[in-house]
Amino acid sequence: MRYRQALAGRTFEFDGLVDLLGRASPARSGDRLAGCGAQSDVERAAARHALADVPLTRFLDEHVVPPETDDVSRLILDRHDTDAFAPIRSMTVGELRDHLLTVAVAPDAATTLARLGPGLLPEMVAAVSKLMRNQDLVTVGAACRVTTAFRTTLGLPGRLSTRLQPNHPTDDPAGVATSVLDGLLLGSGDAVIGINPASDSPETVTRLLRLLDEVRERYEIPTQSCVLTHVTTTIDLMEAGEPVDLVFQSIAGTQGANNGFGVTIAQLAEAHAAVQELGRGTVGTQAMYFETGQGSALSADAHHGTGGRPVDQQTLEARAYGLARAFDPFLVNTVVGFIGPEYLYDGKQIVRAGLEDHFCGKLLGLPMGVDVCYTNHAEADDDDMDTLLTLLGVAGCTFVIAVPGADDVMLGYQSTSFHDALYVRRVLGKRPAPEFEAWLQGVGLAAPDGRILDVDPSRSLLKELVR
């Protein structure tokens, strides 16, 4: 179907929903690279006018990525909740935006939005985000409430959690343990202590898993550990009896992009069933951890949709969330600026993408975290990350990444530090997960009001970690 819109004395034509979504997207380098972004601000405005008038039911009939050739599309459509969709079935994309903003300021906002989420296709959510200002994304994101639990409970009101990321360029156990100590002393790690291993060998992953599990058990830390290896490696390690808490996998919004990661939906289902059988959680059973990122499908040359047209990266990112929610994850996060300036060129684009990702994930019912990050060759700096971190804190982000000094020396990119997490908790009145906060107070690392205390590591109960 062709869409037409008159604006500024011109008539713009868009060849199908895929084309319209791409032209309506905020400017970003990845869409320009793919050839699906607007050629001018006027064309972008015209596309948004046209998109606002598209009925939501159109997304059920005009598929962005054909289900005949894409298993992610089939999964999304098969799991669509028509009962949840019924109250908004007659709306257009623009009317959905107005509805979301009205609901977000109502007393029962969290309940209403939670009921609505299963009725929304990811493409609908991506579409409405394109009509929103940053403050709209923050407002609705803050109104969504998604709670998950394993050994800690995430997503509760007034809480902001962190993933303690103790990466090391050679996977040295002493180096990893030192970073763990640093993070714990500064109140990080309630979402997960999660390592990106430099080597994906089963032997290395096993060594790191055992290290984290020993630390957790010895000091009775109410958190969960994860070594971010490929899902097939984790399945093998679970079968071997190794201490796996969470199953991790990077995922994307098309079958082709997931093929590039070497993962299938069937493998995710197998891993989900296996980790459920372990029953290692104490306050909950959710145990899947997914990472995503705008541009992943484009980087794999797996970003084409109906008619072979390139699909914009934010719509494909939302589709990754549609895949993730099928497995009831404990954690999901976008590594928003990690893939590089070819996809998100500068601080402005990274900030916008981070807010879009958080909004889309939360509205679709995910415990959404964000790696507030950039690569050293992007036109971005720490001030941009401070802005995004603060906005995400206001928007009710479930968790952020925390690395020593904000500099990941293994992956070679800039993220947020343990101190950055303390900053945003302090200025916004946020606290860690309740189970983890109680532990911090019990070992003398936090005051009753949640404030992290200045503790000499040599006198701490954790001093053995550095041996």
Short mmCIF file of C-alpha atoms in Angstrom, two decimals:
data_model
loop_
_atom_site.label_atom_id
_atom_site.label_comp_id
_atom_site.label_asym_id
_atom_site.label_seq_id
_atom_site.Cartn_x
_atom_site.Cartn_y
_atom_site.Cartn_z
CA MET A 1 0.00 0.00 0.00
CA ARG A 2 1.21 3.49 -0.82
CA TYR A 3 0.91 6.36 1.65
CA ARG A 4 0.67 10.02 0.59
CA GLN A 5 1.03 13.20 2.59
CA ALA A 6 0.95 16.82 1.51
CA LEU A 7 3.18 19.23 3.41
CA ALA A 8 4.89 22.54 2.70
CA GLY A 9 3.54 22.70 -0.83
CA ARG A 10 4.72 19.22 -1.75
CA THR A 11 3.15 15.77 -1.85
CA PHE A 12 5.29 12.96 -0.45
CA GLU A 13 4.70 9.30 -1.30
CA PHE A 14 5.83 6.34 0.80
CA ASP A 15 5.95 2.89 -0.73
CA GLY A 16 4.43 0.75 2.01
CA LEU A 17 4.57 0.61 5.79
CA VAL A 18 8.27 -0.32 5.83
CA ASP A 19 9.17 2.81 3.88
CA LEU A 20 6.87 5.00 5.97
CA LEU A 21 8.34 3.81 9.28
CA GLY A 22 11.88 4.45 8.09
CA ARG A 23 11.14 7.97 6.81
CA ALA A 24 9.34 8.85 10.07
CA SER A 25 12.32 7.90 12.26
CA PRO A 26 14.45 10.53 13.97
CA ALA A 27 17.65 11.14 12.03
CA ARG A 28 20.36 8.57 12.64
CA SER A 29 23.40 7.39 10.78
CA GLY A 30 22.35 3.74 10.59
CA ASP A 31 19.14 4.48 8.73
CA ARG A 32 21.03 6.73 6.35
CA LEU A 33 23.54 3.92 5.80
CA ALA A 34 20.70 1.48 5.11
CA GLY A 35 18.99 3.92 2.76
CA CYS A 36 15.69 4.03 4.65
CA GLY A 37 15.91 7.36 6.51
CA ALA A 38 14.23 10.59 5.47
CA GLN A 39 16.09 12.73 2.97
CA SER A 40 15.05 15.97 4.68
CA ASP A 41 13.33 17.25 7.80
CA VAL A 42 10.29 18.11 5.69
CA GLU A 43 10.03 14.54 4.41
CA ARG A 44 10.41 13.26 7.99
CA ALA A 45 7.60 15.53 9.18
CA ALA A 46 5.38 14.42 6.29
CA ALA A 47 6.05 10.77 7.11
CA ARG A 48 5.09 11.36 10.73
CA HIS A 49 1.84 13.04 9.69
CA ALA A 50 1.02 10.05 7.48
CA LEU A 51 2.06 7.54 10.14
CA ALA A 52 -0.18 9.18 12.73
CA ASP A 53 -3.21 8.34 10.55
CA VAL A 54 -2.33 4.66 10.05
CA PRO A 55 -4.83 2.35 11.80
CA LEU A 56 -3.23 -0.05 14.27
CA THR A 57 -5.00 -2.92 12.53
CA ARG A 58 -2.88 -2.22 9.45
CA PHE A 59 0.09 -3.75 11.27
CA LEU A 60 -1.79 -7.04 11.51
CA ASP A 61 -2.27 -7.17 7.73
CA GLU A 62 0.77 -5.35 6.30
CA HIS A 63 3.75 -7.09 7.82
CA VAL A 64 7.05 -5.28 8.19
CA VAL A 65 9.01 -8.53 7.90
CA PRO A 66 7.14 -11.37 6.14
CA PRO A 67 6.22 -14.22 8.53
CA GLU A 68 6.54 -16.66 5.64
CA THR A 69 10.31 -16.24 5.76
CA ASP A 70 10.99 -15.02 9.31
CA ASP A 71 10.49 -16.98 12.53
CA VAL A 72 10.60 -13.85 14.71
CA SER A 73 7.59 -12.49 12.82
CA ARG A 74 5.74 -15.79 13.24
CA LEU A 75 6.46 -15.85 16.97
CA ILE A 76 5.30 -12.24 17.42
CA LEU A 77 2.06 -12.81 15.51
CA ASP A 78 1.33 -16.16 17.19
CA ARG A 79 1.64 -14.60 20.64
CA HIS A 80 -0.43 -11.51 19.91
CA ASP A 81 -3.15 -11.16 22.57
CA THR A 82 -6.29 -10.11 20.72
CA ASP A 83 -8.23 -9.57 23.96
CA ALA A 84 -5.65 -7.09 25.20
CA PHE A 85 -5.67 -5.41 21.79
CA ALA A 86 -9.46 -5.04 21.70
CA PRO A 87 -9.72 -1.74 23.68
CA ILE A 88 -7.41 0.05 21.22
CA ARG A 89 -8.31 -1.86 18.06
CA SER A 90 -10.09 1.13 16.50
CA MET A 91 -7.21 3.56 17.13
CA THR A 92 -4.64 5.00 14.77
CA VAL A 93 -0.97 5.34 15.68
CA GLY A 94 -1.52 9.00 16.57
CA GLU A 95 -4.51 8.16 18.74
CA LEU A 96 -2.45 5.51 20.52
CA ARG A 97 0.13 8.16 21.38
CA ASP A 98 -2.54 10.38 22.90
CA HIS A 99 -4.01 7.40 24.75
CA LEU A 100 -0.67 6.38 26.24
CA LEU A 101 0.05 9.89 27.49
CA THR A 102 -3.42 10.13 29.02
CA VAL A 103 -3.10 6.78 30.73
CA ALA A 104 0.43 7.55 31.97
CA VAL A 105 -0.78 10.34 34.26
CA ALA A 106 -3.77 8.41 35.62
CA PRO A 107 -3.69 6.82 39.13
CA ASP A 108 -3.90 3.27 37.75
CA ALA A 109 -1.35 3.84 34.96
CA ALA A 110 0.91 0.87 35.74
CA THR A 111 -1.97 -1.62 35.79
CA THR A 112 -3.56 -0.28 32.61
CA LEU A 113 -0.29 -0.26 30.68
CA ALA A 114 0.57 -3.78 31.87
CA ARG A 115 -2.77 -5.06 30.55
CA LEU A 116 -2.23 -3.28 27.24
CA GLY A 117 1.29 -4.54 26.54
CA PRO A 118 0.44 -8.08 25.32
CA GLY A 119 -1.96 -6.57 22.79
CA LEU A 120 0.72 -4.46 21.13
CA LEU A 121 2.90 -5.69 18.30
CA PRO A 122 6.49 -4.41 18.50
CA GLU A 123 5.98 -2.58 15.19
CA MET A 124 3.05 -0.66 16.70
CA VAL A 125 5.17 0.38 19.65
CA ALA A 126 8.05 1.41 17.39
CA ALA A 127 5.63 3.42 15.26
CA VAL A 128 4.14 5.36 18.16
CA SER A 129 7.60 6.12 19.56
CA LYS A 130 8.42 7.95 16.32
CA LEU A 131 5.63 10.45 17.07
CA MET A 132 6.87 11.14 20.59
CA ARG A 133 9.14 13.79 22.01
CA ASN A 134 11.78 12.75 24.53
CA GLN A 135 9.58 13.88 27.41
CA ASP A 136 6.76 11.66 26.09
CA LEU A 137 9.07 8.64 26.07
CA VAL A 138 10.14 9.42 29.63
CA THR A 139 6.57 9.97 30.84
CA VAL A 140 5.20 6.67 29.54
CA GLY A 141 8.35 4.73 30.43
CA ALA A 142 8.12 5.96 34.02
CA ALA A 143 4.47 4.90 34.22
CA CYS A 144 5.21 1.30 33.14
CA ARG A 145 5.94 -1.09 36.00
CA VAL A 146 7.73 -4.36 35.20
CA THR A 147 8.91 -6.45 38.16
CA THR A 148 11.12 -9.54 37.94
CA ALA A 149 12.80 -11.71 40.55
CA PHE A 150 15.53 -14.32 40.96
CA ARG A 151 17.59 -13.70 44.15
CA THR A 152 16.79 -10.00 44.05
CA THR A 153 13.59 -8.23 43.05
CA LEU A 154 13.99 -5.68 40.27
CA GLY A 155 11.71 -2.95 38.96
CA LEU A 156 10.09 -1.92 42.24
CA PRO A 157 9.12 1.76 42.69
CA GLY A 158 11.99 3.95 43.82
CA ARG A 159 14.65 1.40 42.88
CA LEU A 160 17.46 1.48 40.30
CA SER A 161 19.67 -1.58 39.97
CA THR A 162 23.06 -2.15 38.39
CA ARG A 163 24.90 -4.87 36.57
CA LEU A 164 28.39 -5.06 38.02
CA GLN A 165 30.59 -5.73 34.95
CA PRO A 166 34.05 -6.90 36.07
CA ASN A 167 35.50 -7.62 32.62
CA HIS A 168 39.21 -8.32 32.28
CA PRO A 169 41.25 -8.46 29.03
CA THR A 170 42.78 -11.85 29.94
CA ASP A 171 40.00 -13.20 32.18
CA ASP A 172 42.46 -13.13 35.06
CA PRO A 173 40.63 -14.29 38.23
CA ALA A 174 42.47 -11.82 40.48
CA GLY A 175 41.63 -8.94 38.15
CA VAL A 176 37.98 -9.99 37.97
CA ALA A 177 37.77 -10.38 41.76
CA THR A 178 39.30 -6.94 42.30
CA SER A 179 36.67 -5.34 40.07
CA VAL A 180 33.94 -7.28 41.89
CA LEU A 181 35.25 -5.97 45.20
CA ASP A 182 35.36 -2.41 43.85
CA GLY A 183 31.78 -2.64 42.67
CA LEU A 184 30.39 -4.22 45.82
CA LEU A 185 32.06 -1.60 48.01
CA LEU A 186 30.25 1.05 45.94
CA GLY A 187 26.86 -0.65 46.08
CA SER A 188 26.75 -2.18 42.60
CA GLY A 189 25.71 -5.65 41.54
CA ASP A 190 22.09 -6.08 42.60
CA ALA A 191 20.84 -6.84 39.06
CA VAL A 192 23.68 -9.24 38.27
CA ILE A 193 27.43 -9.65 38.45
CA GLY A 194 27.96 -10.29 34.77
CA ILE A 195 31.23 -10.91 32.93
CA ASN A 196 31.89 -10.63 29.21
CA PRO A 197 34.63 -13.24 28.88
CA ALA A 198 37.57 -12.45 26.63
CA SER A 199 37.59 -16.12 25.67
CA ASP A 200 34.44 -18.10 24.95
CA SER A 201 36.07 -21.44 25.72
CA PRO A 202 34.06 -23.68 28.08
CA GLU A 203 37.09 -23.95 30.36
CA THR A 204 37.36 -20.19 30.79
CA VAL A 205 33.63 -19.75 31.26
CA THR A 206 33.57 -22.54 33.85
CA ARG A 207 36.41 -20.96 35.80
CA LEU A 208 34.65 -17.60 35.88
CA LEU A 209 31.30 -19.12 36.81
CA ARG A 210 32.86 -20.96 39.74
CA LEU A 211 34.69 -17.82 40.88
CA LEU A 212 31.52 -15.71 40.96
CA ASP A 213 29.51 -18.46 42.61
CA GLU A 214 32.15 -18.95 45.31
CA VAL A 215 32.18 -15.22 46.08
CA ARG A 216 28.40 -15.07 46.19
CA GLU A 217 28.06 -18.08 48.48
CA ARG A 218 30.97 -17.24 50.79
CA TYR A 219 29.62 -13.79 51.59
CA GLU A 220 25.94 -14.73 51.23
CA ILE A 221 25.36 -11.99 48.66
CA PRO A 222 21.75 -11.90 47.44
CA THR A 223 22.44 -11.46 43.75
CA GLN A 224 22.90 -13.54 40.62
CA SER A 225 25.92 -14.18 38.44
CA CYS A 226 26.26 -14.60 34.70
CA VAL A 227 29.09 -15.21 32.27
CA LEU A 228 27.88 -13.85 28.95
CA THR A 229 28.81 -16.76 26.74
CA HIS A 230 26.83 -18.23 23.84
CA VAL A 231 23.61 -19.96 24.80
CA THR A 232 24.79 -23.31 23.45
CA THR A 233 27.85 -23.18 25.71
CA THR A 234 25.62 -22.40 28.67
CA ILE A 235 23.34 -25.34 27.85
CA ASP A 236 26.36 -27.65 27.88
CA LEU A 237 27.56 -26.21 31.19
CA MET A 238 24.14 -26.68 32.78
CA GLU A 239 24.18 -30.31 31.66
CA ALA A 240 27.63 -30.66 33.24
CA GLY A 241 26.34 -29.36 36.58
CA GLU A 242 28.16 -26.03 36.61
CA PRO A 243 26.68 -23.17 38.72
CA VAL A 244 24.62 -21.32 36.11
CA ASP A 245 22.24 -18.69 37.49
CA LEU A 246 21.15 -16.80 34.36
CA VAL A 247 21.22 -17.86 30.71
CA PHE A 248 22.50 -15.08 28.47
CA GLN A 249 22.17 -14.49 24.74
CA SER A 250 22.42 -11.56 22.33
CA ILE A 251 19.33 -11.45 20.13
CA ALA A 252 18.01 -9.34 17.26
CA GLY A 253 14.76 -8.60 15.46
CA THR A 254 15.03 -10.85 12.40
CA GLN A 255 15.70 -14.51 11.80
CA GLY A 256 18.68 -13.62 9.64
CA ALA A 257 20.29 -11.48 12.32
CA ASN A 258 19.82 -14.21 14.91
CA ASN A 259 21.39 -16.65 12.48
CA GLY A 260 24.37 -14.28 12.53
CA PHE A 261 24.52 -14.71 16.30
CA GLY A 262 24.34 -18.47 15.77
CA VAL A 263 21.12 -18.81 17.75
CA THR A 264 17.64 -20.13 17.02
CA ILE A 265 14.34 -19.76 18.82
CA ALA A 266 14.41 -23.49 19.50
CA GLN A 267 17.76 -23.15 21.28
CA LEU A 268 16.40 -20.31 23.41
CA ALA A 269 13.43 -22.47 24.34
CA GLU A 270 15.73 -25.36 25.25
CA ALA A 271 17.88 -23.10 27.44
CA HIS A 272 14.83 -21.58 29.11
CA ALA A 273 13.47 -25.02 30.01
CA ALA A 274 16.87 -26.18 31.29
CA VAL A 275 17.50 -23.19 33.55
CA GLN A 276 13.99 -23.46 34.99
CA GLU A 277 14.75 -27.02 36.03
CA LEU A 278 17.78 -25.85 38.03
CA GLY A 279 15.59 -23.79 40.38
CA ARG A 280 18.49 -21.70 41.70
CA GLY A 281 16.42 -18.59 42.40
CA THR A 282 15.23 -17.77 45.92
CA VAL A 283 12.62 -15.03 45.49
CA GLY A 284 11.69 -15.74 41.86
CA THR A 285 12.20 -18.03 38.89
CA GLN A 286 12.92 -15.72 35.94
CA ALA A 287 16.39 -16.62 34.67
CA MET A 288 16.91 -15.45 31.06
CA TYR A 289 19.11 -12.46 30.19
CA PHE A 290 19.04 -10.86 26.72
CA GLU A 291 21.10 -8.08 25.20
CA THR A 292 20.09 -6.14 22.11
CA GLY A 293 21.20 -3.03 20.27
CA GLN A 294 20.02 -0.80 17.43
CA GLY A 295 21.96 -1.63 14.29
CA SER A 296 22.61 -5.31 15.01
CA ALA A 297 20.44 -6.49 12.11
CA LEU A 298 21.95 -3.92 9.76
CA SER A 299 25.48 -4.96 10.72
CA ALA A 300 24.56 -8.55 9.83
CA ASP A 301 22.97 -7.48 6.50
CA ALA A 302 19.73 -8.98 7.84
CA HIS A 303 17.63 -5.82 7.99
CA HIS A 304 15.36 -6.25 4.97
CA GLY A 305 11.60 -6.55 5.21
CA THR A 306 8.59 -6.85 2.93
CA GLY A 307 9.47 -6.25 -0.70
CA GLY A 308 13.16 -6.41 0.13
CA ARG A 309 13.05 -2.89 1.55
CA PRO A 310 15.44 -1.99 4.39
CA VAL A 311 13.69 -1.71 7.76
CA ASP A 312 14.76 1.08 10.10
CA GLN A 313 16.92 -0.03 13.00
CA GLN A 314 14.60 1.11 15.77
CA THR A 315 11.68 -0.95 14.44
CA LEU A 316 13.93 -3.99 14.24
CA GLU A 317 15.12 -3.30 17.77
CA ALA A 318 11.52 -3.33 19.02
CA ARG A 319 11.02 -6.66 17.26
CA ALA A 320 13.92 -8.06 19.29
CA TYR A 321 11.91 -7.16 22.39
CA GLY A 322 8.98 -9.09 20.95
CA LEU A 323 11.25 -12.12 20.78
CA ALA A 324 12.62 -11.54 24.29
CA ARG A 325 9.24 -11.34 26.01
CA ALA A 326 8.35 -14.83 24.79
CA PHE A 327 10.85 -16.18 27.34
CA ASP A 328 9.82 -14.17 30.43
CA PRO A 329 13.34 -12.77 31.02
CA PHE A 330 14.80 -11.60 34.31
CA LEU A 331 16.94 -8.98 32.52
CA VAL A 332 16.97 -7.27 29.12
CA ASN A 333 19.24 -4.43 28.15
CA THR A 334 20.13 -2.51 25.04
CA VAL A 335 23.81 -1.67 24.56
CA VAL A 336 22.69 1.54 23.04
CA GLY A 337 25.91 3.16 21.80
CA PHE A 338 28.14 0.09 21.66
CA ILE A 339 27.90 -0.82 17.97
CA GLY A 340 29.41 2.48 16.88
CA PRO A 341 28.84 5.78 15.05
CA GLU A 342 27.93 4.01 11.82
CA TYR A 343 24.58 3.31 13.50
CA LEU A 344 24.26 6.08 16.12
CA TYR A 345 26.57 8.90 15.13
CA ASP A 346 26.66 11.27 18.09
CA GLY A 347 25.44 11.99 21.60
CA LYS A 348 22.09 13.32 20.40
CA GLN A 349 21.33 10.14 18.46
CA ILE A 350 22.49 7.91 21.33
CA VAL A 351 20.32 9.75 23.86
CA ARG A 352 17.27 9.50 21.63
CA ALA A 353 17.85 5.82 20.89
CA GLY A 354 18.30 5.00 24.56
CA LEU A 355 14.98 6.61 25.44
CA GLU A 356 13.24 4.86 22.52
CA ASP A 357 14.65 1.47 23.49
CA HIS A 358 13.64 1.89 27.13
CA PHE A 359 10.13 3.05 26.22
CA CYS A 360 9.54 0.25 23.73
CA GLY A 361 10.88 -2.46 26.02
CA LYS A 362 8.94 -1.33 29.08
CA LEU A 363 5.67 -0.91 27.16
CA LEU A 364 6.08 -4.44 25.76
CA GLY A 365 6.43 -5.73 29.32
CA LEU A 366 10.18 -6.19 29.66
CA PRO A 367 12.45 -5.43 32.66
CA MET A 368 14.35 -2.94 30.57
CA GLY A 369 17.91 -1.87 31.31
CA VAL A 370 20.29 0.24 29.25
CA ASP A 371 24.04 0.17 28.84
CA VAL A 372 24.59 3.93 28.72
CA CYS A 373 27.64 3.81 26.51
CA TYR A 374 29.58 4.98 23.47
CA THR A 375 32.64 3.96 21.51
CA ASN A 376 35.72 6.16 21.42
CA HIS A 377 35.26 7.04 17.73
CA ALA A 378 31.69 8.32 18.19
CA GLU A 379 30.90 12.03 18.42
CA ALA A 380 29.86 11.66 22.05
CA ASP A 381 31.33 12.19 25.50
CA ASP A 382 30.64 11.67 29.19
CA ASP A 383 28.35 14.70 29.35
CA ASP A 384 26.04 13.02 26.83
CA MET A 385 26.05 9.88 28.95
CA ASP A 386 25.28 11.89 32.09
CA THR A 387 22.26 13.32 30.29
CA LEU A 388 21.01 9.91 29.15
CA LEU A 389 21.66 8.30 32.54
CA THR A 390 19.67 11.01 34.31
CA LEU A 391 16.79 10.81 31.84
CA LEU A 392 16.66 7.02 32.18
CA GLY A 393 16.63 7.31 35.95
CA VAL A 394 13.63 9.63 35.71
CA ALA A 395 12.01 7.24 33.21
CA GLY A 396 12.16 4.34 35.65
CA CYS A 397 14.90 2.32 33.98
CA THR A 398 15.26 -1.08 35.68
CA PHE A 399 19.06 -1.23 35.66
CA VAL A 400 22.21 0.21 34.13
CA ILE A 401 25.69 -1.19 33.57
CA ALA A 402 28.51 -0.26 35.96
CA VAL A 403 32.21 -0.78 35.23
CA PRO A 404 35.34 0.41 37.04
CA GLY A 405 36.01 4.02 36.10
CA ALA A 406 33.40 3.91 33.30
CA ASP A 407 36.10 2.43 31.00
CA ASP A 408 35.72 -1.20 29.95
CA VAL A 409 39.32 -2.18 29.26
CA MET A 410 38.36 -5.51 27.72
CA LEU A 411 35.59 -4.45 25.32
CA GLY A 412 37.20 -1.06 24.64
CA TYR A 413 34.23 1.24 25.09
CA GLN A 414 32.94 3.82 27.56
CA SER A 415 30.05 2.94 29.84
CA THR A 416 28.89 4.17 33.24
CA SER A 417 30.85 3.73 36.45
CA PHE A 418 30.00 2.60 39.97
CA HIS A 419 30.15 6.26 40.98
CA ASP A 420 27.76 7.24 38.17
CA ALA A 421 25.21 4.81 39.62
CA LEU A 422 25.67 6.40 43.06
CA TYR A 423 25.12 9.82 41.50
CA VAL A 424 21.83 8.99 39.83
CA ARG A 425 20.51 7.12 42.86
CA ARG A 426 21.35 10.06 45.10
CA VAL A 427 19.87 12.87 43.01
CA LEU A 428 16.70 10.94 42.16
CA GLY A 429 16.21 9.26 45.53
CA LYS A 430 16.65 5.75 44.11
CA ARG A 431 17.89 2.71 46.03
CA PRO A 432 19.17 -0.76 45.14
CA ALA A 433 16.98 -3.87 45.13
CA PRO A 434 15.65 -4.46 48.65
CA GLU A 435 17.38 -7.82 49.24
CA PHE A 436 20.74 -6.43 48.14
CA GLU A 437 20.30 -3.21 50.11
CA ALA A 438 19.62 -5.22 53.27
CA TRP A 439 22.83 -7.15 52.66
CA LEU A 440 24.83 -3.95 52.15
CA GLN A 441 23.51 -2.64 55.45
CA GLY A 442 24.18 -5.94 57.21
CA VAL A 443 27.87 -5.97 56.26
CA GLY A 444 28.34 -2.29 57.06
CA LEU A 445 28.55 -0.97 53.51
CA ALA A 446 25.35 1.09 53.56
CA ALA A 447 23.54 3.32 56.02
CA PRO A 448 19.86 2.78 56.93
CA ASP A 449 18.87 5.47 54.40
CA GLY A 450 20.61 3.55 51.61
CA ARG A 451 23.65 5.83 51.46
CA ILE A 452 26.86 3.94 50.63
CA LEU A 453 29.42 4.30 53.41
CA ASP A 454 33.11 5.07 52.97
CA VAL A 455 34.64 1.75 54.02
CA ASP A 456 38.30 0.81 54.16
CA PRO A 457 38.56 -2.41 52.12
CA SER A 458 41.27 -3.72 54.46
CA ARG A 459 38.77 -3.64 57.33
CA SER A 460 35.80 -4.88 55.31
CA LEU A 461 34.27 -8.33 55.51
CA LEU A 462 35.13 -8.54 51.80
CA LYS A 463 38.88 -8.11 52.21
CA GLU A 464 39.60 -11.74 51.30
CA LEU A 465 38.38 -11.07 47.76
CA VAL A 466 41.66 -9.43 46.85
CA ARG A 467 43.78 -12.40 47.95
#
